[in-house]
Amino acid sequence: MAGAAATPPAMMRAVQYDACGGGAAGLKHVEVPVPSAKKNEVLLKLEAATINPVDWKIQKGMLRPLLPRRLPFIPVTDVAGVVAGVGPGVNDFAVGDQVVAMLNSMNGGGLAEYAVAAANLTVKRPPNVSAAEGAGLPIAAGTALQALRSIGAKFDGTGEPLNVLVTAASGGVGLYAVQLAKLANLHVTATCGARNAELVRGLGADEVLDYRTPEGAAMRSPSGRRYDGVVHCTVGVGWPAFEPLMAPRGKVIDITPNFSAMLTSALHAVTLRRKRLVPLLLSPNKADLEFLVGLVGEGKLRTVVDSRFPLGDAAKAWQKSIDGHATGKIVVEMEG
C-alpha cells in the first residue's frame, strides 16, 4: 500500500558542509528550498538515510577533484522514504509509494527532509521493510552483492560450493556479505571482534575468527580450507597476507583499494596471474537494488542497525561513522 504524501512545502531542513575538512563540526543545519523532480526523477519525502564511510571521505577531500562537485554540499546517498512528486517521463511511481533509493553521488542530498532521486535507482519498498532497513541497502549491500558475484557466487541455486573469507564481517558491508554468501550456499569464514562473534555466527558464518588474536590476524580457515574468494572490507591488510591462503584461482575483492592495491591489481592483470587482487567500485543499478529489497521483504536478508539518530543529531551519527567499529548501519531518521 502506498502511504499518504502531502504537498511538499517550499523550504526544508537539511544538513550540509560548505568546505572540505572539518569532520562532524563542519556540518551545518540549514533551511533550503525543497528540490523539484526533473525528467526521469522522483521527489522523495525522506524517512531515513544511512551514513557510509565514503560520505565523510568525500567531506575529508579524499575524492577530490571528483567529489564534492560543488559546495555547499548536502551529503549522503542511501535513503528511504515516500514519493512526494514525479517528474516528466516517470510512469513506474506515484505519489505515496514507499521506496528505497540511491541518490546521485555528484549531488548527494540525503541528510534532508526531501531529496530528488533518479527513477532508475529507485525501487518500491514492501510494507514489511522499514525505512531504516531499506536505507541500509544501496551502497553496503550492493557492494557485498557485487563482490560475491565477482568471486563466482550465484543466487539461483546453480553455483559451486565456494569457500569465502569476509574480513571486517561486523561492519556495514561485511554483515550483508556474510548473509548473501550463505544464500549462495558458500562456506563462510569471517573475521570480526570478539564482541560481535555471536552476531556474525548467527547470520550464517561457518567459522568466525577474532581479528585481535594471532589466529584471527593470520586469517587462516580453522578447517584448513583455501579461499576461492575474499570480500575484503578492512584496511591495512595487503595482498601478501592473502596470497598463501588462496585457492589456485582465488580472488581477493578489495572494496576499499588504495594506490598500492591498484598497482598490485594492474600487475596481476598484465601478468595473467591465476590468484588475483581485484579492486571493486560499486556499479549502482536498479536490478540489484530490487533483488536486495526483495530479499529483505522475504526475510532472507537482514539490515543490522548499529544506531539511530534524528536529523538534528546528524553530527553525532557522522562522528560515529568516522570513529569506526560500528556494528552494522548508522541511521539518520528525518522525523523527530
C-alpha positions as MATLAB code, in Angstrom:
seq = 'MAGAAATPPAMMRAVQYDACGGGAAGLKHVEVPVPSAKKNEVLLKLEAATINPVDWKIQKGMLRPLLPRRLPFIPVTDVAGVVAGVGPGVNDFAVGDQVVAMLNSMNGGGLAEYAVAAANLTVKRPPNVSAAEGAGLPIAAGTALQALRSIGAKFDGTGEPLNVLVTAASGGVGLYAVQLAKLANLHVTATCGARNAELVRGLGADEVLDYRTPEGAAMRSPSGRRYDGVVHCTVGVGWPAFEPLMAPRGKVIDITPNFSAMLTSALHAVTLRRKRLVPLLLSPNKADLEFLVGLVGEGKLRTVVDSRFPLGDAAKAWQKSIDGHATGKIVVEMEG';
ca = [
       0.000    0.000    0.000;
       1.173    3.481   -0.746;
       1.411    5.920    2.113;
      -0.131    9.351    2.089;
       2.030   12.236    0.969;
       1.104   15.867    1.490;
       2.031   18.643   -0.919;
       5.725   19.438   -0.311;
       6.488   22.730    1.442;
       8.656   25.400   -0.137;
      11.505   25.004    2.371;
      13.073   22.076    4.235;
      15.593   21.290    6.942;
      18.925   19.932    5.771;
      22.472   19.330    6.956;
      25.345   20.472    4.756;
      29.005   21.431    4.774;
      30.487   24.382    2.930;
      34.161   23.368    2.927;
      36.178   20.162    2.801;
      37.579   19.052    6.130;
      36.067   19.856    9.477;
      34.530   16.460   10.259;
      31.339   16.441   12.292;
      31.970   20.013   13.453;
      31.850   21.120    9.814;
      28.227   20.068    9.396;
      25.691   22.895    9.498;
      21.917   22.853    9.928;
      20.216   24.983    7.294;
      16.861   25.689    5.714;
      16.950   25.395    1.925;
      14.377   25.186   -0.871;
      12.803   21.795   -1.493;
      14.223   20.486   -4.807;
      11.941   19.680   -7.724;
      11.892   16.493   -9.778;
      13.096   16.890  -13.354;
      12.703   14.455  -16.234;
      13.000   10.812  -15.101;
      13.307   11.855  -11.448;
      11.169   11.467   -8.349;
      10.909   13.783   -5.358;
      11.104   11.871   -2.082;
       9.961   12.835    1.392;
      12.754   11.142    3.283;
      12.167    8.962    6.323;
      15.663    7.529    6.824;
      19.194    7.758    5.461;
      22.318    5.779    6.290;
      25.858    7.084    6.510;
      28.614    5.216    4.677;
      32.357    5.808    5.108;
      32.528    7.241    1.593;
      30.309   10.109    2.773;
      32.827   11.501    5.259;
      35.729   10.600    2.966;
      34.208   12.956    0.392;
      33.981   15.683    3.041;
      37.593   14.999    4.039;
      38.672   15.687    0.446;
      39.810   12.139   -0.301;
      37.856   12.016   -3.591;
      38.842   15.418   -4.904;
      38.684   16.750   -7.587;
      35.791   14.412   -8.482;
      33.729   14.939   -5.326;
      32.244   17.061   -3.919;
      31.309   18.641   -7.229;
      30.121   21.848   -5.618;
      29.910   23.493   -2.210;
      27.895   23.813   -0.058;
      27.067   20.100   -0.239;
      24.296   18.063    1.412;
      25.891   14.633    1.892;
      24.616   11.024    1.875;
      23.125    8.949   -0.931;
      21.387    5.937    0.686;
      17.790    6.793    1.568;
      14.263    5.546    2.008;
      11.023    7.451    2.066;
       7.786    8.208    0.264;
       7.338    9.573   -3.256;
       6.148   13.180   -2.951;
       6.262   14.080   -6.640;
       7.220   12.676  -10.039;
       8.964   14.350  -12.927;
       8.145   14.046  -16.640;
       8.684   10.580  -18.090;
       8.182    8.719  -14.809;
       5.454    6.085  -15.106;
       6.543    3.466  -12.561;
       5.936    5.561   -9.447;
       3.049    7.516   -7.969;
       2.812    9.952   -5.098;
       2.620    7.965   -1.869;
       4.734    4.978   -2.968;
       7.154    3.779   -0.299;
      10.624    3.443   -1.810;
      14.349    2.905   -1.353;
      16.771    4.918   -3.467;
      20.405    5.672   -4.081;
      20.871    9.358   -4.805;
      23.366   10.617   -7.367;
      26.718   10.852   -5.566;
      27.532   14.011   -7.521;
      24.546   15.788   -5.991;
      24.105   13.998   -2.644;
      21.128   15.269   -0.712;
      20.359   12.509    1.804;
      20.655   14.500    5.029;
      17.484   16.476    4.387;
      13.723   16.232    4.650;
      13.318   15.949    0.866;
      15.590   14.768   -1.952;
      15.445   14.089   -5.663;
      16.344   10.611   -6.948;
      16.694    9.137  -10.416;
      13.783    6.824  -11.154;
      16.223    4.196  -12.420;
      17.877    3.991   -8.978;
      14.636    3.989   -7.012;
      12.676    0.841   -6.111;
       9.394    0.216   -4.340;
       9.620   -0.937   -0.728;
       7.253   -3.612    0.580;
       5.231   -2.637    3.685;
       7.195   -5.091    5.842;
      10.525   -3.422    5.019;
      11.104   -0.416    7.281;
      12.702    2.791    6.065;
      15.833    2.087    8.125;
      16.134   -1.448    6.743;
      15.777   -0.197    3.193;
      18.123    2.764    3.557;
      20.908    0.430    4.661;
      20.985   -1.408    1.339;
      22.177    0.638   -1.666;
      25.935    1.019   -1.077;
      26.657   -1.578    1.621;
      24.530   -4.499    0.436;
      25.098   -3.555   -3.203;
      28.858   -3.709   -2.703;
      28.601   -7.063   -0.901;
      26.461   -8.495   -3.692;
      28.765   -7.348   -6.495;
      31.857   -8.548   -4.612;
      30.386  -12.024   -4.200;
      29.342  -12.177   -7.849;
      32.905  -11.228   -8.805;
      34.092  -14.273   -6.871;
      31.604  -16.501   -8.707;
      28.654  -16.660   -6.305;
      25.266  -17.366   -7.855;
      21.887  -16.923   -6.224;
      19.777  -19.197   -8.424;
      20.990  -22.496   -6.985;
      23.429  -23.222   -9.819;
      26.627  -22.006   -8.136;
      29.547  -24.048   -6.898;
      30.121  -24.508   -3.136;
      32.940  -21.997   -2.891;
      34.921  -21.090    0.224;
      34.972  -17.380    1.047;
      36.550  -15.148    3.668;
      34.802  -11.957    4.773;
      37.057   -9.517    6.637;
      35.559   -6.907    8.996;
      32.428   -9.028    8.925;
      30.578   -6.987   11.561;
      30.756   -3.759    9.545;
      28.203   -2.352    7.145;
      29.290   -4.327    4.069;
      30.532   -7.373    5.974;
      27.247   -8.226    7.674;
      25.452   -8.221    4.328;
      28.287  -10.207    2.702;
      28.030  -13.000    5.278;
      24.279  -13.334    4.768;
      24.420  -13.146    0.983;
      27.249  -15.685    0.837;
      25.142  -18.160    2.782;
      22.187  -17.530    0.455;
      24.538  -18.547   -2.375;
      25.442  -21.734   -0.438;
      29.050  -20.722    0.164;
      31.221  -21.768    3.110;
      31.945  -18.571    5.067;
      34.919  -17.776    7.256;
      34.628  -14.338    8.866;
      36.845  -12.031   10.883;
      35.478   -9.581   13.455;
      35.958   -8.501   17.054;
      35.087  -10.948   19.817;
      32.062   -8.891   20.937;
      30.387   -9.449   17.552;
      31.319  -13.103   17.020;
      27.911  -14.478   18.024;
      26.078  -11.983   15.815;
      28.204  -12.885   12.788;
      27.824  -16.602   13.505;
      24.083  -16.149   13.910;
      23.871  -14.546   10.463;
      25.397  -17.631    8.908;
      29.196  -17.596    9.204;
      30.563  -21.143    9.470;
      33.840  -20.060   11.059;
      34.464  -16.846   12.999;
      37.934  -15.511   13.831;
      38.722  -12.767   16.346;
      40.978  -10.443   14.383;
      42.784   -9.411   17.562;
      44.167  -12.928   18.156;
      47.188  -14.384   16.299;
      44.892  -16.911   14.621;
      42.486  -14.213   13.552;
      45.244  -11.949   12.287;
      46.564  -14.846   10.180;
      43.044  -15.273    8.689;
      43.550  -18.995    8.124;
      40.438  -21.150    7.928;
      40.248  -23.297   11.103;
      39.127  -26.209    8.911;
      42.079  -25.780    6.569;
      40.104  -24.528    3.576;
      41.710  -22.446    0.873;
      39.675  -19.425   -0.107;
      38.151  -19.179   -3.566;
      37.391  -15.573   -2.755;
      37.788  -12.866   -0.145;
      35.391   -9.977    0.400;
      37.993   -7.635    1.842;
      36.201   -4.960    3.868;
      39.011   -3.633    6.051;
      42.186   -1.618    5.527;
      45.803   -2.211    6.439;
      45.977   -5.807    5.158;
      47.675   -6.219    1.804;
      47.953   -8.893   -0.872;
      50.973  -10.712    0.668;
      48.860  -11.690    3.691;
      46.188  -13.263    1.481;
      48.220  -14.982   -1.248;
      49.174  -18.127    0.738;
      45.556  -18.581    1.858;
      44.052  -18.599   -1.612;
      42.894  -21.438   -3.849;
      44.691  -21.683   -7.215;
      42.248  -19.277   -8.912;
      41.275  -17.348   -5.819;
      40.309  -13.669   -5.972;
      40.597  -11.026   -3.276;
      37.893   -8.420   -3.899;
      39.115   -5.216   -2.254;
      36.246   -2.798   -1.614;
      38.497   -0.011   -0.267;
      41.506   -0.212   -2.597;
      44.415    2.137   -2.019;
      47.084    3.077   -4.554;
      49.197    0.028   -3.700;
      46.228   -2.279   -4.243;
      45.520   -0.694   -7.623;
      49.136   -1.265   -8.679;
      49.039   -4.874   -7.487;
      45.796   -5.463   -9.369;
      47.235   -3.988  -12.568;
      50.335   -6.176  -12.241;
      48.183   -9.272  -11.752;
      46.142   -8.394  -14.827;
      49.070   -7.854  -17.194;
      50.930  -10.954  -15.963;
      47.774  -13.111  -16.179;
      48.060  -14.222  -12.580;
      45.686  -17.017  -11.558;
      45.437  -15.733   -7.988;
      44.412  -12.096   -8.209;
      43.606   -8.940   -6.302;
      40.585   -7.213   -7.820;
      39.528   -3.713   -6.709;
      35.773   -3.178   -6.671;
      33.991    0.092   -7.233;
      30.226   -0.237   -6.866;
      28.243   -0.042  -10.081;
      24.781    1.009   -8.862;
      21.830   -0.440  -10.761;
      18.112   -0.906  -10.242;
      18.098   -4.692  -10.719;
      20.498   -5.268   -7.817;
      18.584   -2.908   -5.543;
      15.272   -4.610   -6.381;
      16.852   -8.002   -5.663;
      18.158   -6.845   -2.280;
      14.922   -5.128   -1.202;
      13.086   -8.294   -2.199;
      15.346  -10.439   -0.031;
      14.676   -8.206    2.967;
      10.951   -8.380    2.280;
      11.131  -12.191    2.144;
      13.009  -12.336    5.449;
      16.139  -13.752    3.806;
      18.365  -10.704    4.376;
      18.575   -8.514    7.445;
      19.798   -4.960    7.915;
      21.619   -4.796   11.240;
      21.170   -1.305   12.688;
      24.015   -0.108   14.904;
      22.368    3.137   15.998;
      19.685    5.672   15.115;
      19.867    9.458   15.293;
      17.324   12.179   14.472;
      18.315   14.643   11.752;
      19.008   17.190   14.491;
      21.792   14.911   15.779;
      23.283   14.143   12.359;
      26.708   15.322   13.563;
      26.723   12.580   16.209;
      25.925    9.978   13.553;
      28.660   11.415   11.322;
      31.225   11.213   14.129;
      30.225    7.655   14.965;
      30.926    6.621   11.385;
      34.294    8.404   11.406;
      35.232    6.693   14.679;
      34.692    3.269   13.099;
      33.750   -0.034   14.727;
      30.011    0.403   14.202;
      28.205   -2.932   14.143;
      26.031   -2.604   11.068;
      24.431    0.566    9.790;
      24.233    4.072   11.255;
      20.792    5.517   10.539;
      19.591    9.126   10.483;
      15.824    9.480   10.767;
      14.050   12.566    9.492;
      11.084   12.597   11.849;
      11.645   13.694   15.435;
];
